[in-house]
PDB file of C-alpha atoms and ligand atoms in Angstrom:
ATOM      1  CA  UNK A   1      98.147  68.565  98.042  1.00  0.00           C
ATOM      2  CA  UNK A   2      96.333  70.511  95.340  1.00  0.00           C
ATOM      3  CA  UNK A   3      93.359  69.185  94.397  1.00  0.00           C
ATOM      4  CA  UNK A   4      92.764  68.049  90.995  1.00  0.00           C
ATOM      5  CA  UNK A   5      90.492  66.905  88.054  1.00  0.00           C
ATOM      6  CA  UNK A   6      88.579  63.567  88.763  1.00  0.00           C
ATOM      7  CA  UNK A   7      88.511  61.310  85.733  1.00  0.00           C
ATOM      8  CA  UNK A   8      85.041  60.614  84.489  1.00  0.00           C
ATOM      9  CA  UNK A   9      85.627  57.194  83.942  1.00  0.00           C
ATOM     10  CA  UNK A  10      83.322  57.022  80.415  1.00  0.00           C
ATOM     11  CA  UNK A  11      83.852  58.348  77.406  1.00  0.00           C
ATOM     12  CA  UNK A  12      82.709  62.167  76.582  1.00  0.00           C
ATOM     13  CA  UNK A  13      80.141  60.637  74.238  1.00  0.00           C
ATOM     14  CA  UNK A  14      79.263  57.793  76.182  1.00  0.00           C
ATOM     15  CA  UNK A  15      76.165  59.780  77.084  1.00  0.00           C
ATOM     16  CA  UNK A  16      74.619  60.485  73.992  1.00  0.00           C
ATOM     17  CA  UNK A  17      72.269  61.240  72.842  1.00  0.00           C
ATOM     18  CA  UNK A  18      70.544  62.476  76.306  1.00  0.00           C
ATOM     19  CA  UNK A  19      74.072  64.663  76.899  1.00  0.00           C
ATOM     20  CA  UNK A  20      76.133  65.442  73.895  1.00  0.00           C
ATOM     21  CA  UNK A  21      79.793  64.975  73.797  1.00  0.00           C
ATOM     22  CA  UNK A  22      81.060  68.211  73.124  1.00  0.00           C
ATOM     23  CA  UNK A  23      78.850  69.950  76.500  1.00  0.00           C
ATOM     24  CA  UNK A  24      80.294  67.059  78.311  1.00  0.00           C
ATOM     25  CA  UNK A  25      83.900  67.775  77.612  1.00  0.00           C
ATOM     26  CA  UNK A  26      83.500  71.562  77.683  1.00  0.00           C
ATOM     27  CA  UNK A  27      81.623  71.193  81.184  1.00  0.00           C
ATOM     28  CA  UNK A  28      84.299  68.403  82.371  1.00  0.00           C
ATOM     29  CA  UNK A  29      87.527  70.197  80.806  1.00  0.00           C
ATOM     30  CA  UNK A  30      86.736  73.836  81.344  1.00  0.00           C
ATOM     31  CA  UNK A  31      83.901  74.326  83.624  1.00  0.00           C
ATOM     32  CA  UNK A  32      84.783  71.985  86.346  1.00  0.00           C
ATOM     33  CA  UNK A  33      89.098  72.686  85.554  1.00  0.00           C
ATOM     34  CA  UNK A  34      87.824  76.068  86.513  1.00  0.00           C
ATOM     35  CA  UNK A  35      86.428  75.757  89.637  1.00  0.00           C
ATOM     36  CA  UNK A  36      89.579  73.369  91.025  1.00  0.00           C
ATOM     37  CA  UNK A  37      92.040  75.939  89.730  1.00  0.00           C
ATOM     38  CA  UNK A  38      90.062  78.866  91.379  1.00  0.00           C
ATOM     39  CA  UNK A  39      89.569  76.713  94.807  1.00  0.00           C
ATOM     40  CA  UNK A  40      93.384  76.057  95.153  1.00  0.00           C
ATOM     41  CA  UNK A  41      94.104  79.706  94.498  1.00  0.00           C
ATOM     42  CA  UNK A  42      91.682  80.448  97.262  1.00  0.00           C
ATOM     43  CA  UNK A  43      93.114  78.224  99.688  1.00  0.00           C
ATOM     44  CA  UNK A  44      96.625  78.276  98.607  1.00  0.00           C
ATOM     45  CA  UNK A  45      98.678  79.381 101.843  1.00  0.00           C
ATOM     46  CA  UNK A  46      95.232  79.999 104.297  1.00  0.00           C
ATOM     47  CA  UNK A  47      94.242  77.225 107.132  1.00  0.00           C
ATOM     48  CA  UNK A  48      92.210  75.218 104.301  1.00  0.00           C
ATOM     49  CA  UNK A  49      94.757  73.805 102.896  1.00  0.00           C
ATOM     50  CA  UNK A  50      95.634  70.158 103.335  1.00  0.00           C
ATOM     51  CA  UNK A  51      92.358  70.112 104.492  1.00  0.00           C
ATOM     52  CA  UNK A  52      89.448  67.845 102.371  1.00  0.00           C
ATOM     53  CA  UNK A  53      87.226  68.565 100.627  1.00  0.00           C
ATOM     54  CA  UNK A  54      84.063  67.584 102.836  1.00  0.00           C
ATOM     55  CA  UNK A  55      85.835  69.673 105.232  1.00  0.00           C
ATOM     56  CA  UNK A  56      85.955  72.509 103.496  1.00  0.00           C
ATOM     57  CA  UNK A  57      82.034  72.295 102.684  1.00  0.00           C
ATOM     58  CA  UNK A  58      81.172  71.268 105.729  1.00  0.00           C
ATOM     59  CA  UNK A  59      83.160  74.032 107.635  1.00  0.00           C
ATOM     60  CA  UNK A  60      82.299  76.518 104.981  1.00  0.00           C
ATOM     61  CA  UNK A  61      82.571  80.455 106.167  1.00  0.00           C
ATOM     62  CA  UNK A  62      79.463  81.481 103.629  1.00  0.00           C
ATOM     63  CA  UNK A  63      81.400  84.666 103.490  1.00  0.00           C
ATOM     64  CA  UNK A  64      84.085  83.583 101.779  1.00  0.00           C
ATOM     65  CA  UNK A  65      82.917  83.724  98.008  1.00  0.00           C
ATOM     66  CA  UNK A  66      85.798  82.107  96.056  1.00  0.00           C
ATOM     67  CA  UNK A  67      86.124  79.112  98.266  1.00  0.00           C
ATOM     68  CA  UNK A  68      81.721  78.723  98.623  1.00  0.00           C
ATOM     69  CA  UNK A  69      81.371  79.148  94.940  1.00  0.00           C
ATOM     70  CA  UNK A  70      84.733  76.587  93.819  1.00  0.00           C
ATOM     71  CA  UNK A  71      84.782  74.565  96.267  1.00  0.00           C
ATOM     72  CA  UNK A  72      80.848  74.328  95.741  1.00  0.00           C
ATOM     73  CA  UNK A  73      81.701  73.774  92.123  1.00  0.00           C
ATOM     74  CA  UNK A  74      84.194  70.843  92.470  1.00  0.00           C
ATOM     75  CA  UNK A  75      82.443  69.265  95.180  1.00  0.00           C
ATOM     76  CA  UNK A  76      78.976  69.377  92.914  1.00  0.00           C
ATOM     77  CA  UNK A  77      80.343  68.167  89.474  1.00  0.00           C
ATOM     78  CA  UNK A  78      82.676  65.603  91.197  1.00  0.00           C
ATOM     79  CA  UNK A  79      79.438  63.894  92.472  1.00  0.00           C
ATOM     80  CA  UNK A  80      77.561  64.548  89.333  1.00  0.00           C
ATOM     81  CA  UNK A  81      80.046  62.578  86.801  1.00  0.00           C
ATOM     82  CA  UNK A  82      79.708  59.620  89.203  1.00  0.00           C
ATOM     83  CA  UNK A  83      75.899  59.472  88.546  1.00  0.00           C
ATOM     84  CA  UNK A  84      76.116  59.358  84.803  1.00  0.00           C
ATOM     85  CA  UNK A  85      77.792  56.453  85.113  1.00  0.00           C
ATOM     86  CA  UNK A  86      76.296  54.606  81.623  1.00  0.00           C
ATOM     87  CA  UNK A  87      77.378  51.373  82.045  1.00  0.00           C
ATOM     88  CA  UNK A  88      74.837  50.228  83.995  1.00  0.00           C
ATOM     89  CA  UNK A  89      71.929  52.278  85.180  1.00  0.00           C
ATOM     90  CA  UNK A  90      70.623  49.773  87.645  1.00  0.00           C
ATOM     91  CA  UNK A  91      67.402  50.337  89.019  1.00  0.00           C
ATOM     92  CA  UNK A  92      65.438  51.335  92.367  1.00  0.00           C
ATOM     93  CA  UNK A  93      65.579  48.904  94.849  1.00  0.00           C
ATOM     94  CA  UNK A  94      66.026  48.105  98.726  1.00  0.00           C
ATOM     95  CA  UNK A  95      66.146  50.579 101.336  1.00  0.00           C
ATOM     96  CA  UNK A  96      66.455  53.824  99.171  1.00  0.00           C
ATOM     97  CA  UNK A  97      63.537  52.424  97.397  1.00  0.00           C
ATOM     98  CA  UNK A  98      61.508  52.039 100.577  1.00  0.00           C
ATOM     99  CA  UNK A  99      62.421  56.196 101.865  1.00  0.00           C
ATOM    100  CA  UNK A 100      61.445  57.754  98.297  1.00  0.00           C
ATOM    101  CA  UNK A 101      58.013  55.205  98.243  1.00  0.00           C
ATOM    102  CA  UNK A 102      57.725  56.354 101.850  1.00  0.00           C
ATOM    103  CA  UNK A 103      58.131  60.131 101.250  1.00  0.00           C
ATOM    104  CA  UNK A 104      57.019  60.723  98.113  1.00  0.00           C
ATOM    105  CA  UNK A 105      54.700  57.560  97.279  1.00  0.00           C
ATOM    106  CA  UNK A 106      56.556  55.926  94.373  1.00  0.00           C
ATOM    107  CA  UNK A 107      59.271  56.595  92.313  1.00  0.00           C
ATOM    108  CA  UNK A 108      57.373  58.445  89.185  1.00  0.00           C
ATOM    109  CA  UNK A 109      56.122  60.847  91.998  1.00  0.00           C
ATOM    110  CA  UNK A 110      59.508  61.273  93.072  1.00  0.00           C
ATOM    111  CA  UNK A 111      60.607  61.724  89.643  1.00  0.00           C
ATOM    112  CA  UNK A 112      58.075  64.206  89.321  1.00  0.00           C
ATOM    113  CA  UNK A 113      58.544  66.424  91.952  1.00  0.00           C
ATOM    114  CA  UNK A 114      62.693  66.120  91.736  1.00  0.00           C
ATOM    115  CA  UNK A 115      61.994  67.495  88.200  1.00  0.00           C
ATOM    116  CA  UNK A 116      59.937  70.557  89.497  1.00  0.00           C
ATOM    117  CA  UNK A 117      62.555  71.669  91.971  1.00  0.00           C
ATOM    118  CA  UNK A 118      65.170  71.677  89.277  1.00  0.00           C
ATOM    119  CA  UNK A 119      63.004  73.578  86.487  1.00  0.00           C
ATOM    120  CA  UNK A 120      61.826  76.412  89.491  1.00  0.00           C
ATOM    121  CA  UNK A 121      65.288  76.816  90.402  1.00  0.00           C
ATOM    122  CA  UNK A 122      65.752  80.148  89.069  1.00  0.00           C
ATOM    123  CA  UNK A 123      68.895  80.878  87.336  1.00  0.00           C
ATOM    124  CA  UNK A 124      71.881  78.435  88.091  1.00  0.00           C
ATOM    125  CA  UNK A 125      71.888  76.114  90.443  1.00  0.00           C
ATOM    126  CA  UNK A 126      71.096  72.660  91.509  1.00  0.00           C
ATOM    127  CA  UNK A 127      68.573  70.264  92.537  1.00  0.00           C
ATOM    128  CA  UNK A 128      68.776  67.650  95.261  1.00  0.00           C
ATOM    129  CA  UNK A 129      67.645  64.567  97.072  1.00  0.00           C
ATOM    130  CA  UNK A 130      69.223  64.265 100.455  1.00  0.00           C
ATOM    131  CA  UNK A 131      69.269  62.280 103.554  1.00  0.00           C
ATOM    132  CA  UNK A 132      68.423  63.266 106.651  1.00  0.00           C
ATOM    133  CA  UNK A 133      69.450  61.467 109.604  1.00  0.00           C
ATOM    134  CA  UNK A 134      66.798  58.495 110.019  1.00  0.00           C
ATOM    135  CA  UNK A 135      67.258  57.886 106.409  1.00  0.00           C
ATOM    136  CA  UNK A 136      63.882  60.138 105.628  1.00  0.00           C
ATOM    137  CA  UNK A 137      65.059  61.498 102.187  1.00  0.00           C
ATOM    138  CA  UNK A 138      63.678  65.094 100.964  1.00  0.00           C
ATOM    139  CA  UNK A 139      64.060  67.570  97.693  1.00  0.00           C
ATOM    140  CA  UNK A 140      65.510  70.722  97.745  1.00  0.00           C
ATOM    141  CA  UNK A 141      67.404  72.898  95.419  1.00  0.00           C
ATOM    142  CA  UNK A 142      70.138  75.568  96.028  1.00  0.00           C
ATOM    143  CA  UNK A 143      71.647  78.616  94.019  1.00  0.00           C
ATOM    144  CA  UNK A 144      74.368  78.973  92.395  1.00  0.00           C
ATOM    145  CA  UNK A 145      77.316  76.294  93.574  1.00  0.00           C
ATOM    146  CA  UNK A 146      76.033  75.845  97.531  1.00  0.00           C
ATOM    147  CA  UNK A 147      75.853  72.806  98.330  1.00  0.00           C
ATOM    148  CA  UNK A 148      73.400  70.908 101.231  1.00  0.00           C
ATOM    149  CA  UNK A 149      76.295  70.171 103.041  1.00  0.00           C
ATOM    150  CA  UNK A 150      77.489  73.746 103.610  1.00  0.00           C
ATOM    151  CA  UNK A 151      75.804  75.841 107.003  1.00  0.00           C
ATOM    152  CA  UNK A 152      72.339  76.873 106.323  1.00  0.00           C
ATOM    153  CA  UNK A 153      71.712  76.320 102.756  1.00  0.00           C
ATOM    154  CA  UNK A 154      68.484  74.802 103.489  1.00  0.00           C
ATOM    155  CA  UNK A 155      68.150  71.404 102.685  1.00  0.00           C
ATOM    156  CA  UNK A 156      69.784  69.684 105.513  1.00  0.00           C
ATOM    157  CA  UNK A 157      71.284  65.845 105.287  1.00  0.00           C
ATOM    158  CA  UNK A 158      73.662  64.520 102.824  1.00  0.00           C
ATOM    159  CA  UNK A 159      73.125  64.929  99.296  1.00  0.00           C
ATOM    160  CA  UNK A 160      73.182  61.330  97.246  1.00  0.00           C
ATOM    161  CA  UNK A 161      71.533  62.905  94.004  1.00  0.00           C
ATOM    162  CA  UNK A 162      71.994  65.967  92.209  1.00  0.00           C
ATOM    163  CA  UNK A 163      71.416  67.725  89.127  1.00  0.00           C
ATOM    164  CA  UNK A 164      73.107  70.632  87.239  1.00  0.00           C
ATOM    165  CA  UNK A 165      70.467  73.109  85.982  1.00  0.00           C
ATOM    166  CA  UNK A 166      73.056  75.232  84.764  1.00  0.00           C
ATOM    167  CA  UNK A 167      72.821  76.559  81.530  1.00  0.00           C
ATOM    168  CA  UNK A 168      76.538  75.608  80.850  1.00  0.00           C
ATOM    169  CA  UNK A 169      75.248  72.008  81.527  1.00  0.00           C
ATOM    170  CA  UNK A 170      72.619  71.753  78.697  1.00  0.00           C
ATOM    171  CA  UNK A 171      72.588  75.219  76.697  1.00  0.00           C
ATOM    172  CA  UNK A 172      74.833  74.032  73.480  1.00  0.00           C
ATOM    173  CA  UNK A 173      72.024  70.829  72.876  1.00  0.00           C
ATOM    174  CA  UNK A 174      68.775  72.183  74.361  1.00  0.00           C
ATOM    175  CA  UNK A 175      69.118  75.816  73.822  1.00  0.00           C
ATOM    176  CA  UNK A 176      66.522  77.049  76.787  1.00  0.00           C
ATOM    177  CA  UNK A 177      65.324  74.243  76.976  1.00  0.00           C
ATOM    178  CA  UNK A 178      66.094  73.241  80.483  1.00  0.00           C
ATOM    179  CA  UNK A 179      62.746  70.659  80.863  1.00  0.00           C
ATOM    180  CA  UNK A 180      64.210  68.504  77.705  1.00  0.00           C
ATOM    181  CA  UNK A 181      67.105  68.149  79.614  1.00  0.00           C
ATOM    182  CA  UNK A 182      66.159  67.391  82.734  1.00  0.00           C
ATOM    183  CA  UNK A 183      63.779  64.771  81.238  1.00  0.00           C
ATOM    184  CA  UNK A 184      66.864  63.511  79.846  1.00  0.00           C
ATOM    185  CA  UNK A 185      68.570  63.241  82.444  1.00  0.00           C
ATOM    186  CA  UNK A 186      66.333  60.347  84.245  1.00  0.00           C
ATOM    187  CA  UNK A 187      67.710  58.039  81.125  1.00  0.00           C
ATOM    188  CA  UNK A 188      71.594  58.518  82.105  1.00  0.00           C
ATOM    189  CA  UNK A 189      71.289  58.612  85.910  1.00  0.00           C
ATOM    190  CA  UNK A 190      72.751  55.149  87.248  1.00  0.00           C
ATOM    191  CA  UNK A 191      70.278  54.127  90.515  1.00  0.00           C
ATOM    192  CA  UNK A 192      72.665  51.959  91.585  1.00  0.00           C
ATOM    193  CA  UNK A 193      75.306  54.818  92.538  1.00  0.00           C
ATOM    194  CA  UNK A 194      72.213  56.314  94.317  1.00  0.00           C
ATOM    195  CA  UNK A 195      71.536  53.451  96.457  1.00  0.00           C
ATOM    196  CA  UNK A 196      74.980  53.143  97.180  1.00  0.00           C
ATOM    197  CA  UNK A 197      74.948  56.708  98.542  1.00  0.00           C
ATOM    198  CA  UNK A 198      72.190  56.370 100.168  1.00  0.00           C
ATOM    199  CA  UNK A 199      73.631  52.971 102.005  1.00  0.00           C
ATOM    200  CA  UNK A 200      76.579  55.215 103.027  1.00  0.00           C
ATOM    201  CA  UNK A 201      75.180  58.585 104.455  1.00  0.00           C
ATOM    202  CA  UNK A 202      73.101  56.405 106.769  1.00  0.00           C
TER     203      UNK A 202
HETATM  204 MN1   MN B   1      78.132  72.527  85.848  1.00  0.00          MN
END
């Protein structure tokens, strides 16, 4: 079974004005498109097909580019629509509340030093919260489409937040201006989807 294009579940615009429509539906349509269609050529006819996703990035052979980078890519963006989700953007609470107050001190701290990681991330790439067994949460970024999940990226644990800090995901409304958008971001991110994470990697 091939895999194939998520639904976002929102509307393209539904994220305005923090994310414009038209980078939404160029990053959901073509960017994202192009990193499923490139995985299942990769895997089509090898030992990773039929097998899932999380497999796949969990088992990842970092020397295999076109599977590391798509498989990377679908894995990353898949997670990333479901934290826009603008319906309701909830807010931090219970136990995920308790880890970031206990690691980082509060939530603006948090905030703060999330936002560093993605804005020192040279190039393209991504920045994370993950959870590491215990339920201690830390920051980390990665290049490129890796992913925290794959063998010796770096960050360890299970990734429950991440943000795009590639170009393609900002450049058409903020030019270079990757700290507008990543300032943005904080006012489409839905906490609840990050508890809920958080609830299940423990
Ligand atoms: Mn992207």
């Amino acid at each position: 079974m091939a895999f194939t294009l998520p639904a976002l579940g929102y509307a393209y615009d539904a994220l305005e004005p923090h994310i414009d429509a038209r980078t939404m539906e160029i990053h959901h349509t073509k960017h994202h498109q192009a990193y499923i269609t490139n995985l299942n050529n990769a895997i089509a006819g090898s030992p990773l097909e039929g097998k899932t996703l999380d497999e796949i990035i969990k088992g990842m052979d970092m020397t295999n580019m076109p599977v590391r980078n798509n498989g990377g890519g679908h894995w990353n963006h898949t997670m990333f629509w479901e934290l826009l989700r603008p319906e309701d953007k909830g807010r931090l609470s219970g136990p995920l509340k308790d880890a970031i107050d206990s690691a980082f001190g509060s939530k603006e701290t948090f905030m703060e030093k999330f936002s560093a990681a993605a804005m020192t991330r040279f190039g393209s790439g991504w920045a994370w919260l993950c959870v590491l067994p215990g339920g201690k949460v830390e920051i980390c970024s990665s290049p490129n489409q890796d992913n925290p999940l794959m063998p010796g990226v770096g960050c360890g644990g299970t990734p429950i937040l991440g943000l795009d800090v590639w170009e393609h995901a900002y450049y058409l409304n903020y030019q270079n201006r990757r700290a507008d958008y990543v300032a943005a971001f904080w006012n489409v991110l839905n906490w609840n989807v990050v508890e809920d994470k958080y609830n299940k990697a423990l």
